[in-house]
Coordinates of C-alpha atoms in Angstrom, one line a residue:
X1 CA -11.4 -0.8 -10.2
X2 CA -12.9 1.3 -6.8
X3 CA -10.0 0.3 -4.5
X4 CA -6.9 0.9 -7.7
X5 CA -8.3 4.5 -7.9
X6 CA -8.3 4.5 -4.3
X7 CA -5.1 4.0 -4.3
X8 CA -3.5 6.2 -7.1
X9 CA -5.6 8.8 -5.3
X10 CA -4.1 8.2 -1.8
X11 CA -0.8 8.4 -3.7
X12 CA -1.2 11.8 -6.0
X13 CA -2.3 12.6 -2.7
X14 CA 1.3 12.0 -0.6
X15 CA 3.0 12.9 -4.2
X16 CA 1.8 16.2 -3.3
X17 CA 3.0 16.6 -0.3
X18 CA 5.7 15.2 -1.0
X19 CA 6.1 18.4 -3.8
X20 CA 4.8 20.5 -1.2
X21 CA 7.0 20.1 1.9
X22 CA 9.9 20.3 -0.8
X23 CA 9.5 23.2 -1.8
X24 CA 9.2 24.8 1.7
X25 CA 12.7 22.8 3.1
X26 CA 13.9 24.3 -0.5
X27 CA 12.9 27.9 0.9
X28 CA 13.6 28.2 4.2
X29 CA 17.3 27.2 3.1
X30 CA 17.5 29.6 0.1
X31 CA 15.9 32.4 3.1
X32 CA 19.3 32.1 5.3
X33 CA 21.9 30.7 2.6
X34 CA 22.1 34.2 0.7
X35 CA 23.2 36.3 3.1
X36 CA 26.2 35.8 6.1
X37 CA 25.4 32.3 7.3
X38 CA 26.4 29.4 9.7
X39 CA 28.4 27.9 7.0
X40 CA 29.9 31.2 5.3
X41 CA 29.7 34.4 7.1
X42 CA 29.6 36.0 3.2
X43 CA 26.8 34.7 2.6
X44 CA 26.1 33.6 -1.3
X45 CA 24.6 36.1 -2.6
X46 CA 24.0 34.3 -5.7
X47 CA 21.6 32.0 -5.0
X48 CA 18.6 35.2 -3.3
X49 CA 18.4 35.9 -7.0
X50 CA 16.8 32.3 -6.2
X51 CA 15.4 32.0 -3.9
X52 CA 11.8 32.9 -4.0
X53 CA 10.9 31.0 -6.7
X54 CA 10.3 27.6 -4.4
X55 CA 8.1 30.0 -2.2
X56 CA 6.1 31.3 -5.7
X57 CA 5.6 27.9 -6.7
X58 CA 4.0 26.8 -3.1
X59 CA 1.6 29.2 -3.1
X60 CA 0.5 28.3 -6.5
X61 CA 0.3 24.4 -6.0
X62 CA -1.1 24.4 -1.9
X63 CA -4.4 24.1 -1.4
X64 CA -7.3 28.2 -0.3
X65 CA -7.7 24.8 2.7
X66 CA -3.9 25.1 3.7
X67 CA -1.4 28.3 2.2
X68 CA -1.8 29.9 5.3
X69 CA -0.6 26.0 7.4
X70 CA 2.5 26.9 4.7
X71 CA 2.8 30.0 5.7
X72 CA 3.7 30.2 9.0
X73 CA 5.6 26.2 8.3
X74 CA 8.1 28.9 6.1
X75 CA 8.4 32.1 8.6
X76 CA 8.9 29.6 11.3
X77 CA 11.3 27.7 9.6
X78 CA 13.9 29.9 8.0
X79 CA 13.7 32.3 11.4
X80 CA 15.1 29.7 13.3
X81 CA 17.5 28.8 11.2
X82 CA 18.6 31.8 9.8
X83 CA 18.9 33.4 13.6
X84 CA 19.3 31.0 15.4
X85 CA 22.0 32.2 17.4
X86 CA 18.9 34.4 19.4
X87 CA 18.9 31.2 21.0
X88 CA 21.6 32.2 22.9
X89 CA 20.4 35.2 24.1
X90 CA 17.0 34.2 25.5
X91 CA 15.3 30.7 24.1
X92 CA 12.3 33.2 24.4
X93 CA 14.0 35.5 22.1
X94 CA 14.3 33.0 18.4
X95 CA 10.3 32.4 19.4
X96 CA 8.9 35.4 19.8
X97 CA 10.5 36.5 15.9
X98 CA 10.0 33.1 14.8
X99 CA 6.1 32.6 15.2
X100 CA 5.3 36.3 15.3
X101 CA 7.2 35.7 11.1
X102 CA 5.3 32.9 11.2
X103 CA 1.8 35.3 11.0
X104 CA 3.6 37.5 8.5
X105 CA 4.1 35.1 6.1
X106 CA 0.2 32.7 7.9
X107 CA -1.1 36.6 6.3
X108 CA 1.8 37.3 3.6
X109 CA 1.0 33.8 2.1
X110 CA -2.7 34.1 1.0
X111 CA -2.0 37.5 -0.6
X112 CA 1.1 35.3 -3.4
X113 CA -1.6 32.7 -4.0
X114 CA -4.2 35.4 -4.3
X115 CA -2.6 37.2 -6.9
X116 CA -2.0 34.2 -9.0
X117 CA -5.2 34.4 -9.2
X118 CA -6.7 37.4 -10.1
X119 CA -3.6 37.8 -12.6
X120 CA -3.9 34.8 -15.9
X121 CA -1.4 36.6 -17.7
X122 CA 1.4 38.4 -15.5
X123 CA 0.3 36.6 -11.7
X124 CA 4.5 36.1 -11.4
X125 CA 5.5 39.7 -11.7
X126 CA 2.2 41.3 -9.1
X127 CA 3.4 38.1 -6.9
X128 CA 6.7 40.2 -6.7
X129 CA 5.4 42.8 -6.8
X130 CA 3.8 41.8 -3.1
X131 CA 6.6 40.1 -1.6
X132 CA 8.7 43.4 -2.4
X133 CA 5.7 44.8 0.1
X134 CA 6.4 42.7 2.1
X135 CA 10.3 43.4 2.8
X136 CA 9.4 46.9 3.5
X137 CA 6.1 46.9 5.5
X138 CA 7.7 43.9 7.7
X139 CA 10.6 47.1 8.7
X140 CA 8.3 49.4 10.0
X141 CA 6.9 49.7 13.8
X142 CA 7.7 48.7 16.7
X143 CA 8.9 45.0 16.1
X144 CA 10.6 46.1 13.3
X145 CA 12.9 43.5 11.5
X146 CA 15.7 44.2 8.6
X147 CA 16.8 41.0 9.2
X148 CA 16.3 38.6 6.3
X149 CA 15.1 41.4 3.7
X150 CA 17.5 39.5 0.2
X151 CA 19.5 43.2 -0.8
X152 CA 21.1 42.5 2.0
X153 CA 23.6 39.9 0.5
X154 CA 25.0 42.1 -1.9
X155 CA 26.5 44.0 1.3
X156 CA 30.1 42.7 -1.0
X157 CA 28.8 43.3 -4.5
X158 CA 30.4 46.8 -4.6
X159 CA 28.7 48.3 -8.1
X160 CA 25.9 47.0 -7.5
X161 CA 24.3 48.0 -4.4
X162 CA 26.5 51.7 -5.8
X163 CA 22.1 52.2 -6.0
X164 CA 21.0 52.3 -2.5
X165 CA 21.6 56.5 -2.9
X166 CA 19.0 56.8 -5.3
X167 CA 16.5 53.7 -5.0
X168 CA 17.4 52.9 -2.2
X169 CA 17.4 49.5 -0.7
X170 CA 14.4 48.6 -1.4
X171 CA 14.5 49.4 -5.2
X172 CA 17.3 47.1 -5.2
X173 CA 15.8 44.2 -3.3
X174 CA 13.1 44.6 -6.0
X175 CA 16.0 44.5 -8.4
X176 CA 16.8 40.7 -7.0
X177 CA 13.2 39.7 -6.6
X178 CA 12.2 40.1 -9.7
X179 CA 14.4 37.3 -10.5
X180 CA 12.2 34.9 -9.0
X181 CA 9.4 35.6 -9.9
X182 CA 10.3 35.9 -13.8
X183 CA 11.5 32.0 -14.0
X184 CA 8.4 30.9 -11.8
X185 CA 7.0 32.9 -14.3
X186 CA 8.7 30.6 -17.1
X187 CA 8.1 26.6 -14.6
X188 CA 4.3 28.4 -14.6
X189 CA 3.6 28.5 -18.3
X190 CA 6.1 24.7 -19.4
X191 CA 5.4 23.1 -16.6
X192 CA 2.1 24.2 -14.7
X193 CA 2.1 24.2 -10.9
X194 CA -1.3 23.7 -10.3
X195 CA -2.3 20.3 -8.6
X196 CA -4.3 20.2 -11.4
X197 CA -2.9 20.4 -13.7
X198 CA 1.0 19.8 -13.3
X199 CA 2.4 17.9 -15.4
X200 CA 5.8 15.5 -15.2
X201 CA 9.7 16.4 -15.8
X202 CA 9.1 15.4 -20.1
X203 CA 7.0 18.5 -19.9
X204 CA 8.9 20.7 -18.4
X205 CA 12.5 20.2 -20.1
X206 CA 9.8 19.8 -24.2
X207 CA 8.1 23.4 -22.9
X208 CA 10.6 25.4 -22.0
X209 CA 12.0 27.2 -24.5
X210 CA 8.3 28.6 -25.3
X211 CA 8.5 29.3 -22.3
X212 CA 12.0 31.3 -22.2
X213 CA 10.6 32.5 -25.9
X214 CA 6.6 34.2 -23.6
X215 CA 8.5 36.5 -21.2
X216 CA 12.1 36.9 -23.7
X217 CA 10.8 40.8 -23.3
X218 CA 10.4 40.5 -19.6
X219 CA 13.1 39.2 -18.7
X220 CA 15.3 41.8 -21.6
X221 CA 13.5 44.3 -20.2
X222 CA 15.2 43.3 -16.4
X223 CA 19.0 42.5 -18.5
X224 CA 18.8 46.5 -19.3
X225 CA 18.3 47.3 -15.9
X226 CA 20.6 45.1 -14.5
X227 CA 22.9 46.3 -17.2
X228 CA 22.3 50.2 -16.2
X229 CA 22.3 50.1 -12.9
X230 CA 25.6 48.4 -12.6
X231 CA 26.8 51.2 -16.0
X232 CA 25.6 53.8 -12.6
X233 CA 28.0 51.8 -10.3
X234 CA 30.3 52.1 -11.5
X235 CA 30.0 56.0 -12.3
X236 CA 29.0 57.0 -8.7
X237 CA 31.5 56.1 -6.0
X238 CA 32.4 59.6 -4.4
X239 CA 36.4 60.6 -4.8
X240 CA 37.1 61.0 -1.3
X241 CA 40.4 61.7 -1.3
X242 CA 40.3 65.2 -1.9
X243 CA 38.6 66.0 1.5
X244 CA 40.1 66.8 4.7
X245 CA 40.3 63.3 7.2
X246 CA 40.1 62.9 10.9
X247 CA 41.7 59.8 12.6
X248 CA 39.4 57.3 14.7
X249 CA 40.6 54.8 18.1
X250 CA 38.1 51.9 18.1
X251 CA 38.0 50.1 20.6
X252 CA 37.3 46.6 20.3
X253 CA 37.3 44.8 25.1
X254 CA 36.5 41.0 23.7
X255 CA 33.7 40.4 26.2
X256 CA 30.2 41.3 26.8
X257 CA 29.5 44.5 29.6
X258 CA 26.6 43.2 31.0
X259 CA 28.2 40.2 33.1
X260 CA 29.7 39.8 35.2
X261 CA 28.5 42.5 38.4
X262 CA 30.7 44.9 40.0
X263 CA 33.7 42.4 38.8
X264 CA 33.2 41.7 35.1
X265 CA 32.6 46.3 35.2
X266 CA 36.3 46.6 37.3
X267 CA 37.4 44.0 35.0
X268 CA 36.2 46.3 31.1
X269 CA 37.3 49.1 32.1
X270 CA 40.9 48.7 33.0
X271 CA 40.9 47.0 29.3
X272 CA 39.2 49.3 28.3
X273 CA 41.7 52.3 29.1
X274 CA 44.4 49.6 28.3
X275 CA 43.7 49.4 24.9
X276 CA 43.1 53.0 24.0
X277 CA 46.6 53.7 25.8
X278 CA 47.5 51.5 23.5
X279 CA 46.0 53.0 20.7
X280 CA 47.3 56.6 21.9
X281 CA 50.8 56.1 22.3
X282 CA 51.0 53.6 18.7
X283 CA 49.1 56.7 16.7
X284 CA 50.3 60.0 18.8
X285 CA 47.5 61.3 15.4
X286 CA 44.7 60.3 16.4
X287 CA 42.0 62.3 16.6
X288 CA 38.9 61.0 19.3
X289 CA 37.8 57.1 20.7
X290 CA 35.0 55.3 20.6
X291 CA 33.8 52.3 22.9
X292 CA 31.3 50.0 22.1
X293 CA 27.6 49.8 23.3
X294 CA 26.8 49.6 27.2
X295 CA 31.1 49.3 27.3
X296 CA 30.5 51.5 31.0
X297 CA 28.2 49.8 32.7
X298 CA 27.4 51.8 35.4
X299 CA 25.3 54.5 35.1
X300 CA 28.3 58.2 35.2
X301 CA 26.1 60.6 35.9
X302 CA 23.7 58.7 38.2
X303 CA 26.7 57.1 40.3
X304 CA 28.3 60.9 40.2
X305 CA 25.2 63.2 41.4
X306 CA 24.1 59.9 43.7
X307 CA 27.7 57.9 45.7
X308 CA 25.8 55.3 48.0
X309 CA 26.4 53.0 45.7
X310 CA 30.5 53.4 46.9
X311 CA 31.5 51.4 44.6
X312 CA 30.2 51.7 41.7
X313 CA 31.0 56.4 42.0
X314 CA 34.8 54.7 42.7
X315 CA 34.7 53.6 39.3
X316 CA 33.3 56.3 37.3
X317 CA 35.2 58.8 38.8
X318 CA 38.8 56.6 38.0
X319 CA 36.9 56.4 34.5
X320 CA 35.7 60.7 34.6
X321 CA 39.9 61.0 36.3
X322 CA 41.4 58.9 33.0
X323 CA 39.2 61.2 31.0
X324 CA 39.7 63.8 32.0
X325 CA 44.1 63.3 31.1
X326 CA 42.8 62.3 27.7
X327 CA 44.6 64.8 25.0
X328 CA 41.4 63.6 22.8
X329 CA 37.5 63.3 22.9
X330 CA 36.3 60.3 24.0
X331 CA 32.6 58.3 23.0
X332 CA 31.3 56.1 24.8
X333 CA 28.4 53.2 26.0
X334 CA 26.8 53.8 29.1
X335 CA 23.9 53.2 30.8
X336 CA 22.8 56.6 31.9
X337 CA 19.6 57.0 34.4
X338 CA 17.9 59.8 35.2
X339 CA 16.1 60.8 37.7
X340 CA 12.2 60.6 37.6
X341 CA 9.8 60.7 40.2
X342 CA 10.6 59.0 43.3
X343 CA 13.1 57.3 43.2
X344 CA 12.7 55.3 39.9
X345 CA 15.7 55.7 37.1
X346 CA 14.7 56.5 34.0
X347 CA 17.1 54.0 31.8
X348 CA 18.1 54.5 28.0
X349 CA 20.7 52.9 25.7
X350 CA 23.3 56.2 25.3
X351 CA 26.7 57.6 24.0
X352 CA 27.8 60.2 26.0
X353 CA 30.9 62.1 24.5
X354 CA 33.4 64.0 26.4
X355 CA 35.6 66.5 25.2
X356 CA 38.4 66.2 28.0
X357 CA 38.8 69.3 30.5
X358 CA 35.7 71.2 28.8
X359 CA 32.6 68.7 30.4
X360 CA 34.5 65.7 32.0
X361 CA 34.9 67.4 36.0
X362 CA 32.0 67.6 36.3
X363 CA 30.3 65.3 33.7
X364 CA 28.2 67.1 31.8
X365 CA 28.6 65.4 28.8
X366 CA 26.8 65.2 25.9
X367 CA 24.4 62.4 25.3
X368 CA 22.6 60.8 22.7
X369 CA 19.6 58.7 23.4
X370 CA 19.3 55.4 21.8
X371 CA 15.8 56.0 19.4
X372 CA 15.1 52.1 17.8
X373 CA 15.7 50.0 20.4
X374 CA 15.4 46.5 19.9
X375 CA 11.9 45.3 20.6
X376 CA 10.8 42.3 23.3
X377 CA 14.2 42.5 24.8
X378 CA 14.7 46.9 25.3
X379 CA 11.9 47.6 24.7
X380 CA 7.9 46.4 25.2
X381 CA 5.2 49.4 25.0
X382 CA 2.6 47.3 25.2
X383 CA 3.2 46.3 29.1
X384 CA -0.4 47.3 29.7
X385 CA -2.6 44.9 27.6
X386 CA 0.4 41.8 27.9
X387 CA 1.5 42.0 31.4
X388 CA 2.4 38.4 31.9
X389 CA 4.4 38.1 28.2
X390 CA 5.7 41.7 30.1
X391 CA 6.8 39.5 32.6
X392 CA 8.3 36.6 30.7
X393 CA 10.3 39.7 28.6
X394 CA 11.4 41.7 32.3
X395 CA 12.5 37.6 33.7
X396 CA 14.6 36.4 30.4
X397 CA 18.4 38.3 29.9
X398 CA 16.5 41.4 28.5
X399 CA 17.3 45.3 30.5
X400 CA 14.0 47.5 29.4
X401 CA 14.9 51.5 28.4
X402 CA 13.4 54.3 27.3
X403 CA 13.9 55.3 23.8
X404 CA 15.0 58.3 22.7
X405 CA 12.9 61.0 20.5
X406 CA 16.2 63.4 18.9
X407 CA 18.5 62.7 16.0
X408 CA 21.8 64.3 18.2
X409 CA 25.0 65.4 16.4
X410 CA 28.5 65.3 18.1
X411 CA 31.3 67.5 16.8
X412 CA 34.6 66.9 17.5
X413 CA 38.6 69.2 16.4
X414 CA 41.0 67.2 14.8
X415 CA 44.6 68.2 16.4
X416 CA 45.0 70.2 13.0
X417 CA 43.1 72.7 14.8
X418 CA 40.9 73.3 11.0
X419 CA 39.6 70.1 11.0
X420 CA 36.1 69.8 12.1
X421 CA 33.8 66.4 11.8
X422 CA 29.7 66.4 12.8
X423 CA 28.8 62.4 13.2
X424 CA 26.1 60.9 15.2
X425 CA 26.8 57.7 17.1
X426 CA 23.0 55.2 16.1
X427 CA 23.7 52.6 18.5
X428 CA 23.8 48.7 17.7
X429 CA 20.1 47.3 15.4
X430 CA 19.5 51.2 15.2
X431 CA 22.1 51.3 11.4
X432 CA 19.8 47.8 10.2
X433 CA 17.0 50.4 9.4
X434 CA 18.1 53.6 6.6
X435 CA 15.5 55.9 7.7
X436 CA 17.9 56.4 11.7
X437 CA 20.9 56.6 9.2
X438 CA 18.5 59.5 6.7
X439 CA 17.3 61.0 10.5
X440 CA 20.9 62.1 11.7
X441 CA 22.0 62.9 7.8
X442 CA 19.5 65.2 7.5
X443 CA 20.0 66.7 11.1
X444 CA 23.8 67.0 9.6
X445 CA 26.2 64.2 10.3
X446 CA 28.1 63.5 8.4
X447 CA 29.5 60.0 9.6
X448 CA 28.4 58.1 11.5
X449 CA 30.0 56.4 14.6
X450 CA 27.9 53.2 15.4
X451 CA 28.9 51.3 18.7
X452 CA 27.7 48.2 18.8
X453 CA 27.6 44.8 21.3
X454 CA 26.5 42.0 19.8
X455 CA 28.8 39.4 22.1
X456 CA 26.0 37.8 23.1
X457 CA 25.1 36.4 20.4
X458 CA 28.3 34.4 20.6
X459 CA 27.6 34.1 16.8
X460 CA 30.6 35.2 14.1
X461 CA 27.6 34.7 11.6
X462 CA 25.2 37.6 13.9
X463 CA 27.7 39.4 13.3
X464 CA 28.4 39.3 9.9
X465 CA 25.0 40.0 9.2
X466 CA 24.5 43.1 11.4
X467 CA 27.7 44.3 9.5
X468 CA 26.1 44.1 6.2
X469 CA 23.2 45.4 6.9
X470 CA 25.5 48.8 8.0
X471 CA 27.3 48.9 5.1
X472 CA 24.4 50.1 3.5
X473 CA 23.5 52.9 5.1
X474 CA 26.9 54.6 4.2
X475 CA 25.9 54.3 0.7
X476 CA 22.5 56.0 1.3
X477 CA 23.6 58.6 2.4
X478 CA 27.2 59.0 1.3
X479 CA 28.9 59.2 4.6
X480 CA 31.9 56.9 6.0
X481 CA 31.1 54.8 9.3
X482 CA 33.0 53.7 11.6
X483 CA 31.9 50.8 14.0
X484 CA 33.1 50.0 17.4
X485 CA 31.7 46.4 18.2
X486 CA 32.3 44.8 21.9
X487 CA 33.0 41.3 20.3
X488 CA 33.0 42.2 16.4
X489 CA 32.9 43.6 13.3
X490 CA 34.8 46.9 14.1
X491 CA 34.6 48.6 11.1
X492 CA 35.5 51.4 9.0
X493 CA 33.4 51.7 5.8
X494 CA 34.2 54.3 3.2
X495 CA 31.0 56.1 2.0
X496 CA 31.2 54.3 -1.8
X497 CA 30.3 50.8 1.6
X498 CA 34.0 49.8 1.0
X499 CA 35.5 48.3 4.6
X500 CA 38.7 49.9 4.3
X501 CA 40.2 48.2 8.0
X502 CA 38.5 45.6 9.5
X503 CA 40.1 43.9 13.1
X504 CA 40.2 40.3 13.8
X505 CA 37.7 39.7 15.8
X506 CA 36.3 37.9 19.0
X507 CA 40.3 38.5 20.8
X508 CA 40.7 42.6 23.0
X509 CA 42.3 44.8 19.8
X510 CA 42.3 48.4 18.9
X511 CA 41.4 50.3 15.4
X512 CA 43.2 53.3 13.5
X513 CA 41.8 54.3 10.6
X514 CA 41.1 57.9 8.5
X515 CA 37.6 58.4 7.5
X516 CA 36.3 61.9 5.5
X517 CA 34.7 65.0 6.3
X518 CA 31.8 65.0 3.4
X519 CA 30.6 67.9 2.7
X520 CA 27.1 68.4 4.2
X521 CA 25.5 70.4 1.9
X522 CA 25.3 67.6 -1.1
X523 CA 22.7 65.1 0.3
X524 CA 21.5 62.5 -2.0
X525 CA 18.2 61.1 -3.6
X526 CA 17.8 58.6 -0.5
X527 CA 18.6 61.0 1.6
X528 CA 15.6 64.0 0.8
X529 CA 13.2 60.7 0.1
X530 CA 13.8 58.1 2.5
X531 CA 12.2 55.0 1.5
X532 CA 9.7 56.8 -1.1
X533 CA 10.3 53.6 -3.5
X534 CA 9.0 51.3 -0.4
X535 CA 6.0 53.3 0.2
X536 CA 4.9 52.9 -3.8
X537 CA 5.4 48.9 -4.1
X538 CA 3.7 48.9 -0.2
X539 CA 0.8 51.0 -2.1
X540 CA 0.6 49.8 -5.2
X541 CA 0.3 45.8 -4.2
X542 CA -2.9 47.0 -3.0
X543 CA -3.4 48.5 -4.9
X544 CA -3.9 46.1 -7.8
X545 CA -5.0 43.4 -5.3
X546 CA -8.2 45.8 -5.6
X547 CA -8.4 46.9 -8.9
X548 CA -7.9 42.7 -9.9
X549 CA -10.8 41.6 -6.6
X550 CA -13.2 44.0 -8.5
X551 CA -12.4 42.6 -11.8
X552 CA -12.8 39.4 -10.4
X553 CA -15.9 40.7 -9.0
X554 CA -17.2 42.2 -12.3
X555 CA -17.1 39.4 -14.6
X556 CA -18.1 37.0 -12.2
X557 CA -21.2 38.6 -12.7
X558 CA -21.6 39.0 -16.2
X559 CA -20.8 35.4 -15.9

């Protein structure tokens, strides 16, 4: 009898481990598949509505002793699969990101398990709320990272994403997260998902109708909200057909400008000039030309002033002579250097705005320095605290910059002499952050001119993941976006998030199109209030956890 019980216990333990591992693998797959991925660059957005079910079930099923380990496994696995392209850049990149999210989810998983225990009736709903708070909090601070937020999977579903001009990304994210939480509640009521009470498949099928009936009111409320969001999505898009238009030429050089040294700089400049000339010859009505992020690497102002590197000065002079002869302004990405104390240089990942005949020779362009730098690969403020890690980062394929601090707005006058547009230039990673776009619009921008370099990833999925986030910046603020990229996705996005045109990726090409001049005095709720919904989720989650703990302590004392 004892031997039989021992075998049964061993089998039960093995079965429980198998269930937990299966939930983990399913959770990792469902994290990546809704977004642009290796298999489909458009993603499978429908899966987003079920993607968190295995997560919410897993934290209920595993023990308190091991729940944090499952959180680490989920964080590492999810980001290794989703951001696999970071390994192309540098092995340290994918290690840092996956490890960082392993730590984040090591902390989040016990909280998800705690709320399920503290709120026996509404635990599923509070789990959803805590996840919404986690998704918001993980985008804050130095290491903030928007990749992996569920709402971005809906970048092509225009009727649903219009609501972000009012409630921001986090309102839509909550709508999607709620479905996983709701289904979790139904499954838990029908099946029993803790290790002690889990039933079988027959039990689940038998009890499922009753469980659905129990959650009918909350399900109907969700359906009403979805219908309201869809109605808003069909009535809220802006009609900009009567707005003045400006025409822009976006250049895609199809190279990583940082690879190859002076010969590569010469090659890229030749390509950029040729593509620009072709665009202007075919479209003489173009109002300005945009080159990608650091499309021209040598420091333009620095080498013009300090001419001891003659080959780079000659290249800079060639560029400035070319622009000064041009008929339209140029917006150029550049590694901008500024004199510091001694012989050191402060570097900025910058945009330089040249207006021929006005600020080109000698060069005195408008300058914007990237404010939100990529953590670990562009900026690491803890070099004194973690010198060995900082040394590893410097020895990798990284370039550290100083962050800018002003949301600069440039102005272009159209060829007709009457139309003007104010625009700002979020650089690459910056167009994944709502607060950056909001700062620009509140400073007077009527359009976003994004300059990006994703060439290092050698990944179409990476480029589409980036594009999927850029779409939301237009809808949040109701302004158009144009993107000039090194290898893709170079495109034009209207104020409603619709991609009007896109260049073929991974070829040398250009894209010309028009964007509307929006009314600066009209601001969306999001532009005015920012990520207030995310803040509400974070505060509400914290309060609920405190209340739940207090109630639990009082109950135990009474008993």
